[in-house]
Coordinates of N, CA and C in Angstrom, one line a residue:
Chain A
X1 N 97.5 116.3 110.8 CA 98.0 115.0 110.4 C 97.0 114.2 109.6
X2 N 97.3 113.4 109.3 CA 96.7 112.0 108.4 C 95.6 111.6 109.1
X3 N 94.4 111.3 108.5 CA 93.3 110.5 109.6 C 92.8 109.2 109.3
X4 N 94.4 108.2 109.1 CA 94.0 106.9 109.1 C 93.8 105.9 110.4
X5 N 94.4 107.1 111.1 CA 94.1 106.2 112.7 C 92.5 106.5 112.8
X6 N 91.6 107.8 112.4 CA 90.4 107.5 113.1 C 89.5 106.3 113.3
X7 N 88.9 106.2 113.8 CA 87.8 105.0 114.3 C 88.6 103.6 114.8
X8 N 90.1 103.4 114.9 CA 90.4 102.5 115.2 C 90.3 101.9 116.6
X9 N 90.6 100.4 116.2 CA 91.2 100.2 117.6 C 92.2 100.7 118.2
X10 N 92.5 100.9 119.4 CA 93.5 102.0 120.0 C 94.2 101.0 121.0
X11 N 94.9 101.0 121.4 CA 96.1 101.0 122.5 C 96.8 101.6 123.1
X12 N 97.0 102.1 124.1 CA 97.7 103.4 125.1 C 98.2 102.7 126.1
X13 N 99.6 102.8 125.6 CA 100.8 102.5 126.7 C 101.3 103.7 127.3
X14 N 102.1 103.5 128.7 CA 103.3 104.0 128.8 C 104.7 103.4 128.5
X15 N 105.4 104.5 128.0 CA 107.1 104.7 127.1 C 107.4 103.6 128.8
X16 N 108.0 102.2 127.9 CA 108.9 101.4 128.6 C 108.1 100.3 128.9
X17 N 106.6 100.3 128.8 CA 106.5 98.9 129.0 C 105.7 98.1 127.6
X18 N 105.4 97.0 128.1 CA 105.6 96.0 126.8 C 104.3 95.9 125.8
X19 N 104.0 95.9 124.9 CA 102.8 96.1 123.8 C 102.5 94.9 123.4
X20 N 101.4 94.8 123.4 CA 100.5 93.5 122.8 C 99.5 94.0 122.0
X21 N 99.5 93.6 120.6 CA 99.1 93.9 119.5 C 98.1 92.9 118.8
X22 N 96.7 92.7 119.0 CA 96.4 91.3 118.3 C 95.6 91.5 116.8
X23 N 95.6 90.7 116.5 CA 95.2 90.0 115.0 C 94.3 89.0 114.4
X24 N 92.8 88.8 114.3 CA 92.2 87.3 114.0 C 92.0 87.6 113.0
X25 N 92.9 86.4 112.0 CA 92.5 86.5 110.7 C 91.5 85.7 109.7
X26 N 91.4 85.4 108.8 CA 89.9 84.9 108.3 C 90.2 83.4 107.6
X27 N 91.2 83.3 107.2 CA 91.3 81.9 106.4 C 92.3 81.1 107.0
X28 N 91.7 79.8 107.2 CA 92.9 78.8 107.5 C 93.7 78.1 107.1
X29 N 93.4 78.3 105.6 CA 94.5 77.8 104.4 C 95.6 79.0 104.5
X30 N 95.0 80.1 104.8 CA 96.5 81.5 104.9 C 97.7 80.8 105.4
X31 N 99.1 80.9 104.4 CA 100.5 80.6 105.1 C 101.5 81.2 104.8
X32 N 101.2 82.5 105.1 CA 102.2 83.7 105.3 C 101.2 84.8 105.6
X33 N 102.3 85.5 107.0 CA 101.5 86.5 107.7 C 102.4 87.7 107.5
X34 N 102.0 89.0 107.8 CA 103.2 90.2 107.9 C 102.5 91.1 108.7
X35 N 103.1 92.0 109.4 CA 103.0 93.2 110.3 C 103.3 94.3 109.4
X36 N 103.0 95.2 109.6 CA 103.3 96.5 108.8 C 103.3 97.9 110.2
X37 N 103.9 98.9 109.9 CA 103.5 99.8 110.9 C 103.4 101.2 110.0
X38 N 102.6 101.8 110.0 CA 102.1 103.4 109.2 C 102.4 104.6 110.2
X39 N 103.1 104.8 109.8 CA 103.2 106.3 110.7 C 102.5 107.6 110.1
X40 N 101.7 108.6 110.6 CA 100.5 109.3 110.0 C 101.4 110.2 108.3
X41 N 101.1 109.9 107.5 CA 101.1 110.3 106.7 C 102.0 109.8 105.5
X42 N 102.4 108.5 106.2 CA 103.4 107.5 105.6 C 102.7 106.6 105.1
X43 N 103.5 105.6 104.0 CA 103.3 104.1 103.7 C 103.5 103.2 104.8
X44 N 102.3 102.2 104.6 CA 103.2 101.1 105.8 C 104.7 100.4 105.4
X45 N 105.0 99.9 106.8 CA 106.4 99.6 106.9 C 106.5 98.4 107.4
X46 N 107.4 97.6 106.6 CA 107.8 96.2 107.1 C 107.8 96.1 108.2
X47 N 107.8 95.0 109.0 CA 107.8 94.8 110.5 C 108.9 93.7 110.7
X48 N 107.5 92.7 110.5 CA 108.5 91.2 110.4 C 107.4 90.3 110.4
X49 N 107.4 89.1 109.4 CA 107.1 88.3 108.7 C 106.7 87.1 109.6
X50 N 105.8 85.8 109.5 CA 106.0 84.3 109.7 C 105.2 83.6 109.0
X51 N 106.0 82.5 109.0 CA 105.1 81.4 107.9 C 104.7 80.9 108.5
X52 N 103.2 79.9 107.7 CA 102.5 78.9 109.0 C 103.0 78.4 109.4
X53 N 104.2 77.4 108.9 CA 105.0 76.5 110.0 C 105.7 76.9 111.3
X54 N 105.4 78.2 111.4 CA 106.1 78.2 112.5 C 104.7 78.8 113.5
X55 N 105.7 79.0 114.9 CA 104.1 79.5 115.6 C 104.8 81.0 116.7
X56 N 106.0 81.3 116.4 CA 107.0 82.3 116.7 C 107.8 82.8 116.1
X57 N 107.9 84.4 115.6 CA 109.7 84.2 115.6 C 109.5 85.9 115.9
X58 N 111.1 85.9 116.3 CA 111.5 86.9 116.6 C 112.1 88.3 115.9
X59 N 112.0 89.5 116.5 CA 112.9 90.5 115.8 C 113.6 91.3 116.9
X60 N 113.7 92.3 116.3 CA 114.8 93.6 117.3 C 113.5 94.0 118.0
X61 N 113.2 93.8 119.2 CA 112.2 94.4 120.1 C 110.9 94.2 119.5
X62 N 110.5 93.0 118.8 CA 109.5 92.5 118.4 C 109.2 90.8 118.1
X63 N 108.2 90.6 118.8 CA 108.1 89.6 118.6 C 106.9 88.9 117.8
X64 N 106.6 88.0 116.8 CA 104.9 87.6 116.1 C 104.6 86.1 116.7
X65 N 103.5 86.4 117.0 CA 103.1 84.7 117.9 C 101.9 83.9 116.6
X66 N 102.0 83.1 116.6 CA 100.6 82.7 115.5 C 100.2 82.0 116.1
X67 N 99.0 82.0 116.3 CA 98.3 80.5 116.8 C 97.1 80.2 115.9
X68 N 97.5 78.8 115.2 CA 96.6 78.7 113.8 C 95.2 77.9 114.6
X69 N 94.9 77.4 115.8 CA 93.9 76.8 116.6 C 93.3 77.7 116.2
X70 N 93.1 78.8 116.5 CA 92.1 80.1 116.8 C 92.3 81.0 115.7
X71 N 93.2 80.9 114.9 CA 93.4 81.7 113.7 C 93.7 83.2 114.5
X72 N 94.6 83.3 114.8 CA 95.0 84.7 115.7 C 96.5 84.9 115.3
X73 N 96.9 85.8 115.3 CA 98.6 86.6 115.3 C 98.5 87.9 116.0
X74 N 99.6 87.7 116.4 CA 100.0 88.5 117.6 C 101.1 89.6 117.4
X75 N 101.4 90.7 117.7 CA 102.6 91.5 117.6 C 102.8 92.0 119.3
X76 N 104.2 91.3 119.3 CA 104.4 91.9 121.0 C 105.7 93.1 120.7
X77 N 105.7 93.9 121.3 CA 107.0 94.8 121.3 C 107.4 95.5 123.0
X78 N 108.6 95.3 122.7 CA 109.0 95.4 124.1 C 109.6 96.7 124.3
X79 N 109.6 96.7 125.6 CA 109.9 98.1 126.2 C 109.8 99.8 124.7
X80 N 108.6 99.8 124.5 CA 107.7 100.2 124.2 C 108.5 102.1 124.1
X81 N 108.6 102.8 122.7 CA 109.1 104.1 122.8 C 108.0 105.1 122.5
X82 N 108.0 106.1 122.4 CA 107.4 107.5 121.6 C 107.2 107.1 120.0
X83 N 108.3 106.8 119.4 CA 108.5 106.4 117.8 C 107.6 105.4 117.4
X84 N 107.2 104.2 118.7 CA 106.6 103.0 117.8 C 105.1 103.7 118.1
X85 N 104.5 104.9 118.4 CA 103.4 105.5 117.9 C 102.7 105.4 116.5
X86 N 101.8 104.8 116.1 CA 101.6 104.3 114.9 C 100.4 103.5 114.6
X87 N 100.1 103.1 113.5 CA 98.9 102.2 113.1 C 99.4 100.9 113.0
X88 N 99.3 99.7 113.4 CA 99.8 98.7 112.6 C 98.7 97.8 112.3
X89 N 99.3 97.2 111.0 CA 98.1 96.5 110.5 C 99.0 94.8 110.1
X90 N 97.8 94.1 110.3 CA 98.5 92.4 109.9 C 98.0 92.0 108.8
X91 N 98.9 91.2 107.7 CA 97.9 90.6 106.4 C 98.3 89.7 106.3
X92 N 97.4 89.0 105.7 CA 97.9 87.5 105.6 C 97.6 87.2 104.1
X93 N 98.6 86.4 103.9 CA 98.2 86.0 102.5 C 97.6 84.5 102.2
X94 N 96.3 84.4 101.7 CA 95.5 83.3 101.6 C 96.6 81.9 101.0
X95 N 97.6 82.0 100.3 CA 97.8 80.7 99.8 C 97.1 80.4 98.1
X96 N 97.8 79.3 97.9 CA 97.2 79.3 96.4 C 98.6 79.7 95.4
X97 N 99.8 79.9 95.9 CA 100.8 80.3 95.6 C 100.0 81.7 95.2
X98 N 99.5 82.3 95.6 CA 99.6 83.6 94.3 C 99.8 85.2 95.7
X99 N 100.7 85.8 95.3 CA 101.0 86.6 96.7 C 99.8 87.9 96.4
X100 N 98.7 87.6 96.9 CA 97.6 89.0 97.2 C 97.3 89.3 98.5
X101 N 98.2 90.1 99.5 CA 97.6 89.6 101.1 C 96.5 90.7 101.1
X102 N 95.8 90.2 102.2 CA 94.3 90.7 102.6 C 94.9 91.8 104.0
X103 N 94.5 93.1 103.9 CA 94.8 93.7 105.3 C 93.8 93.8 106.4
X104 N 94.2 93.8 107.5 CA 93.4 93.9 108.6 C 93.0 95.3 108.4
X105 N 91.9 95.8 109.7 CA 92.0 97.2 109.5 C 92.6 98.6 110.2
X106 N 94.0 97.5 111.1 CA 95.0 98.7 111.9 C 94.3 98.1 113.3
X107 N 95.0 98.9 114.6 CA 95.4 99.2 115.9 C 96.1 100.2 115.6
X108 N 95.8 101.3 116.2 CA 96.4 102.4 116.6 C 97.3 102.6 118.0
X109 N 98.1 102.6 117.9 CA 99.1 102.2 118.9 C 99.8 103.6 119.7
X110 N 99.7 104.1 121.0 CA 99.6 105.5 121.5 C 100.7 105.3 122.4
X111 N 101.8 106.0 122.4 CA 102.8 105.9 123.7 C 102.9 106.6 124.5
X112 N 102.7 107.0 125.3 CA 102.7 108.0 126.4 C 104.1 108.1 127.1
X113 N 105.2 109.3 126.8 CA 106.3 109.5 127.6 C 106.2 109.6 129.0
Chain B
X1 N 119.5 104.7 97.7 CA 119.1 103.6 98.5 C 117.8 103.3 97.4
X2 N 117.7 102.3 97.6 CA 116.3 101.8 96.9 C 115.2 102.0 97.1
X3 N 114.2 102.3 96.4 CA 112.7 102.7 97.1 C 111.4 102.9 96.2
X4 N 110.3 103.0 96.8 CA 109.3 103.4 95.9 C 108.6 105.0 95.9
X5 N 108.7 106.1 95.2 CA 108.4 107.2 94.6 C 106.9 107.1 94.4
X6 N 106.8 107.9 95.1 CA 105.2 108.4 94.4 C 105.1 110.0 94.6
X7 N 104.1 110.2 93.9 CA 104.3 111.8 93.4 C 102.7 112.1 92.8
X8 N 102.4 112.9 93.0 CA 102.7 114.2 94.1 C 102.1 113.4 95.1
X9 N 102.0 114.2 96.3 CA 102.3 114.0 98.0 C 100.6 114.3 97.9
X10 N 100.3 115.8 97.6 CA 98.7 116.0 97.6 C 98.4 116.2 96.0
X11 N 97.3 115.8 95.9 CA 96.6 115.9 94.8 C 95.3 116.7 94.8
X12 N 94.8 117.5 93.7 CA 93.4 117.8 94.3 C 92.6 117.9 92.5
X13 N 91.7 117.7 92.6 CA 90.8 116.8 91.3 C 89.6 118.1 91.4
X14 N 89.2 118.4 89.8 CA 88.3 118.8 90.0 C 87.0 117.7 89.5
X15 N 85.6 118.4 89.1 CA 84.6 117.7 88.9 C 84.9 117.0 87.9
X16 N 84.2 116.0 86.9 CA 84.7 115.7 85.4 C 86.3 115.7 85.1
X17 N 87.4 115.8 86.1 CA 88.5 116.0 85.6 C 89.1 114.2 85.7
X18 N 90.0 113.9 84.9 CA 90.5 112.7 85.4 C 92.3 113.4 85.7
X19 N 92.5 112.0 86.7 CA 94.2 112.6 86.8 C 94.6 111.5 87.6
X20 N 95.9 111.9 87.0 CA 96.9 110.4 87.5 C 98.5 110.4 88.5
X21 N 98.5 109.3 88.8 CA 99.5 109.3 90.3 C 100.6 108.4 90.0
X22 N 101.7 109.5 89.7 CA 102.6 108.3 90.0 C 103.3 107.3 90.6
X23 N 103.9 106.1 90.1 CA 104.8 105.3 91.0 C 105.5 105.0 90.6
X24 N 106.8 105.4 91.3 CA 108.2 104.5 90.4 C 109.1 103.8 91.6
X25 N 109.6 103.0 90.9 CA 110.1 102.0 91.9 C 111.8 101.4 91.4
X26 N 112.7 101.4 92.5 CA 113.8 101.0 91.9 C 114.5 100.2 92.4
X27 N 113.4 99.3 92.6 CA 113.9 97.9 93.5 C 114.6 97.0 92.3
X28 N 113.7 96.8 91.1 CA 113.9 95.5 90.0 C 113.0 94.8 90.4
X29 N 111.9 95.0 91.1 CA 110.4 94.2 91.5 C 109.7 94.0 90.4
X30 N 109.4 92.6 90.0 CA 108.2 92.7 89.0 C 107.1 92.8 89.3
X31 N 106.4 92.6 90.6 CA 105.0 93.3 91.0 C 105.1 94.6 91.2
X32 N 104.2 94.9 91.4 CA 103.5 96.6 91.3 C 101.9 96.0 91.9
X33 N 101.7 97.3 92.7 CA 100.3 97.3 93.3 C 99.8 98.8 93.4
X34 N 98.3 98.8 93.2 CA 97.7 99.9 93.8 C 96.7 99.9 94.9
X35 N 96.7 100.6 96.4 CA 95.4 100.3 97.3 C 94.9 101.7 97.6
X36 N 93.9 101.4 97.9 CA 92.9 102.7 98.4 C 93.2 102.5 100.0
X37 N 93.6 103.7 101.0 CA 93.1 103.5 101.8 C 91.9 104.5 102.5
X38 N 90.9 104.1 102.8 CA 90.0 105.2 103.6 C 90.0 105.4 105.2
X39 N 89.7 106.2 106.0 CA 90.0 106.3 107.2 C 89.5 105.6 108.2
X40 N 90.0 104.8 109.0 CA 89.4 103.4 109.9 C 89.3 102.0 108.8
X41 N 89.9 101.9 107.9 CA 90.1 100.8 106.9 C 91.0 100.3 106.7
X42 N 91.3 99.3 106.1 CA 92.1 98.2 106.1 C 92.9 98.9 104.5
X43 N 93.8 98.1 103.7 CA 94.3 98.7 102.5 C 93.2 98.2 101.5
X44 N 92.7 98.3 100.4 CA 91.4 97.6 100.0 C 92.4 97.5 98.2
X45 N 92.6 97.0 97.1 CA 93.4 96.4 96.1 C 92.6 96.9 94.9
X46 N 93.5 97.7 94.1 CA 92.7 98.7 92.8 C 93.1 97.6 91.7
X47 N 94.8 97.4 91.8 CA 95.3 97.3 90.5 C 96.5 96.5 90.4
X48 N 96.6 95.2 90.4 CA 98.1 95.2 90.0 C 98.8 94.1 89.1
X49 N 100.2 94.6 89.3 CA 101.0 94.1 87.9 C 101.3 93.5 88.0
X50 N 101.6 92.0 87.8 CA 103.0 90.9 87.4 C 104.1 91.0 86.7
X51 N 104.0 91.6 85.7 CA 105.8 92.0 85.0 C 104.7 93.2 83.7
X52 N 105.9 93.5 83.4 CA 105.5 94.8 82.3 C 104.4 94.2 81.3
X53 N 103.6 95.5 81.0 CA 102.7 95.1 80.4 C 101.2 94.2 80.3
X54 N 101.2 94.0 81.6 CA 100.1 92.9 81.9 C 99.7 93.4 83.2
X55 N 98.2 93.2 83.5 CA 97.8 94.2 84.7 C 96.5 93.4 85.1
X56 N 96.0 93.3 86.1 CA 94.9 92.5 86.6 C 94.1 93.8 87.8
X57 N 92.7 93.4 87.5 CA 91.9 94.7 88.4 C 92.2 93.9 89.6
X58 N 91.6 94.4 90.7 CA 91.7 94.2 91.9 C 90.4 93.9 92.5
X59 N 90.2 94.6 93.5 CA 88.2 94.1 94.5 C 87.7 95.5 93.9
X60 N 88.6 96.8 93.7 CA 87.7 98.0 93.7 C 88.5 98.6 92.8
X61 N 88.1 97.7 91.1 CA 88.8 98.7 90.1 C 88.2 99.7 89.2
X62 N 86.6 99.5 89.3 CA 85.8 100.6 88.6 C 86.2 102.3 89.3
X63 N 86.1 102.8 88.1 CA 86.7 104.1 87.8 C 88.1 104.6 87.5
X64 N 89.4 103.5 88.3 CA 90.3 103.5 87.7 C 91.0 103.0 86.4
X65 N 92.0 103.3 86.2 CA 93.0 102.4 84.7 C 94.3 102.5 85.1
X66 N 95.2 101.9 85.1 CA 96.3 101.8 85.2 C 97.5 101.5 83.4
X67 N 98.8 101.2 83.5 CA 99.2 100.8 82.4 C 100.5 100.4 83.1
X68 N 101.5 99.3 82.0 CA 103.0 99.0 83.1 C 103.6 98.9 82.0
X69 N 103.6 100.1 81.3 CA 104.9 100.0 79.9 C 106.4 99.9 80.3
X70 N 106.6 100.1 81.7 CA 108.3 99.9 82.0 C 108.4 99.0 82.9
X71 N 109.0 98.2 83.3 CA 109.1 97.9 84.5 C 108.6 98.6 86.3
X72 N 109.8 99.6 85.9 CA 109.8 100.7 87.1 C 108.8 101.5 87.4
X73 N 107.8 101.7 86.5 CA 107.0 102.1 86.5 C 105.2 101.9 86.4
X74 N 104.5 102.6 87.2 CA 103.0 101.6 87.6 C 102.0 103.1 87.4
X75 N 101.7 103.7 86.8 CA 101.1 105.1 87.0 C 99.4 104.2 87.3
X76 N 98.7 105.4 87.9 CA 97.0 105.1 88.7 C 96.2 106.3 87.8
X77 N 95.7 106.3 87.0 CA 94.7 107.3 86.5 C 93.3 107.3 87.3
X78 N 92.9 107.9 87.9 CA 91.2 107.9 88.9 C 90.8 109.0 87.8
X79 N 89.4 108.1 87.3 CA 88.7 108.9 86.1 C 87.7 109.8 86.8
X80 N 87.0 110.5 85.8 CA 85.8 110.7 86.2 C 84.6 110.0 86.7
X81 N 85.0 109.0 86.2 CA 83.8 108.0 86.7 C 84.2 107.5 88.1
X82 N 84.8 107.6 88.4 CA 85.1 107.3 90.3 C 84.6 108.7 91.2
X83 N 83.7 108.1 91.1 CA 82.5 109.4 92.0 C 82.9 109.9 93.6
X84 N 83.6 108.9 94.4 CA 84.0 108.9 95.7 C 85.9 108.5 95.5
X85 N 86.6 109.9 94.6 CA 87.4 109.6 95.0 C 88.7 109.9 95.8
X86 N 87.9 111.0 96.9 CA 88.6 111.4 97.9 C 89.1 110.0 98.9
X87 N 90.8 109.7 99.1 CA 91.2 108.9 99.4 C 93.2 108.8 99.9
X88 N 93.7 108.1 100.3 CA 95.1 107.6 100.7 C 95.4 107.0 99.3
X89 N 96.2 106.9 98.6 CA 96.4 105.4 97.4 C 97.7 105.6 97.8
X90 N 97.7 104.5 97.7 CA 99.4 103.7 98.2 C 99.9 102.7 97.2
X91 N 101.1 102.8 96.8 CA 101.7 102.2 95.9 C 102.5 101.5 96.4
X92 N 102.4 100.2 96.0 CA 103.6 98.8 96.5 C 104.2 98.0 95.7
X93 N 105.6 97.5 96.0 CA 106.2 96.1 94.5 C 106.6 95.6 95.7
X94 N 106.8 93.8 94.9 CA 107.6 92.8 95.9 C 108.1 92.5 93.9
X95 N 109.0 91.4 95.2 CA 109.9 90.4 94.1 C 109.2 90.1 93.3
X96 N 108.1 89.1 93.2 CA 107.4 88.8 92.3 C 105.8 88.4 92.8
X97 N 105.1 88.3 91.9 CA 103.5 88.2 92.4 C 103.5 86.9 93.8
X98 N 104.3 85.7 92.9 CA 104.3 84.4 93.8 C 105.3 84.5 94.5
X99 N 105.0 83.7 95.6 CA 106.1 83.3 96.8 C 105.6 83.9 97.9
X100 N 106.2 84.2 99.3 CA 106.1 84.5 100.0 C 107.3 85.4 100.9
X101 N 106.8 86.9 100.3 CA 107.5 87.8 100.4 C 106.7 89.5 100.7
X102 N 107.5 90.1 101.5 CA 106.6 91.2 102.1 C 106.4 92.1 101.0
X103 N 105.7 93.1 101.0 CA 105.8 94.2 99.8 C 106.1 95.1 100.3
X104 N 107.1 96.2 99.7 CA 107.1 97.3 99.7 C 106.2 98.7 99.4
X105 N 106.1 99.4 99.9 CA 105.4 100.9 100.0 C 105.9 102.2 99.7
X106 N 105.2 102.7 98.9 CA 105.6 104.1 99.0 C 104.9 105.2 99.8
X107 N 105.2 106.5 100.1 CA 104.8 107.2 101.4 C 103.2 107.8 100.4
X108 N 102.8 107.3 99.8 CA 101.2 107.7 99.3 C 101.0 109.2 98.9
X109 N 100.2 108.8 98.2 CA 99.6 110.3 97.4 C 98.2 110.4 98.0
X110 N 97.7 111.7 98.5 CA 96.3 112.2 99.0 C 95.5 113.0 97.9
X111 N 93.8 112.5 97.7 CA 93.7 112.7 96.9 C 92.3 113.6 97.4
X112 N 92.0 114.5 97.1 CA 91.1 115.7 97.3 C 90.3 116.0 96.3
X113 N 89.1 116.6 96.4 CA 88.1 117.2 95.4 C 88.0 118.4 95.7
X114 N 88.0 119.2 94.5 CA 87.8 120.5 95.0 C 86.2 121.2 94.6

């Protein structure tokens, strides 16, 4: 396979319980964040999105938390499968209107059936 | 279905050789992007477009060149002068450079020395 998961941070669940994913990002002017997920030998993949104004929002067995105090985002996913095995990475886009987002450098995310 | 193309899947380069990667895209996206990724790294930004014809380097554009004569289209040439260029490159469009909107990906081309 692909060896973009090496050296990462890792995560090792068991299939069914809940995933916490975290993110500190660098600027506090940033106002728009995104999740991506890479599966080994793929492009990353949309997740789901939030703007600074908000400090939650939801998706289909995903949820993103922001908390701009601490400059942190969060990816929670619930009851946790085999498939969401993967790399995910958070970017944020600095602001300035101009869309260039910066990427984190992954969580490697491990599900154990 | 709509998507982004890239081609070939593996690549393999020899010494002095240059060679290029395509990306086609059939969204109607006027951005276009190029990233390196290396292993344990984040996506790091070669090259990208705003609308045809116009192209801005990125943090790591020595050795490459790009060109955006079509819309749909974003090709990546890695010259010879890119000494370290065993790598992931991944090709992305959104709607447009401004706003705030996710980008799309294509499943990347791997790039080898032989």
């Amino acid at each position: 396979g692909e060896s973009v998961g090496l050296h990462l941070p890792t995560l090792s669940v068991q299939e069914g319980d809940n995933s916490i994913i975290n993110c500190a990002y660098s600027n506090s002017a940033s106002d728009y964040f995104i999740w991506y997920k890479q599966e080994s030998g793929k492009g990353p993949q949309f997740i789901i999105d939030i703007r600074s104004n908000m400090d939650k929002r939801q998706g289909q067995r995903v949820t993103v938390l922001l908390n701009k105090t601490v400059k942190h985002l969060s990816l929670q996913i619930a009851a946790t499968q085999p498939g969401d095995s993967a790399v995910y990475f958070c970017a944020e886009n600095m602001g300035g209107g101009s869309y260039i987002p910066t990427f984190g450098r992954g969580t490697s995310l491990i599900v154990h059936p | 279905d709509g998507g982004i193309t890239q081609s070939p899947k593996y690549l393999f380069r020899k010494e002095g050789q240059n060679v290029t990667l395509s990306c086609e895209q059939n969204l109607n996206h006027d951005a276009m992007y190029w990233y390196r990724q290396d292993p344990g790294q984040g996506l790091r930004l070669i090259y990208y477009s705003q609308i045809v014809n116009d192209f801005q380097k990125g943090d790591i554009a020595e050795g490459y060149s790009v060109s955006r004569e079509k819309k749909e289209s974003f090709p990546l040439t890695v010259t010879s002068a890119q000494k370290n260029p065993t790598a992931f490159y991944l090709c992305a469009s959104s709607i447009a450079l401004r706003g705030l909107q996710p980008q799309h990906f294509g499943d990347g081309t791997r790039l080898s020395i032989l």
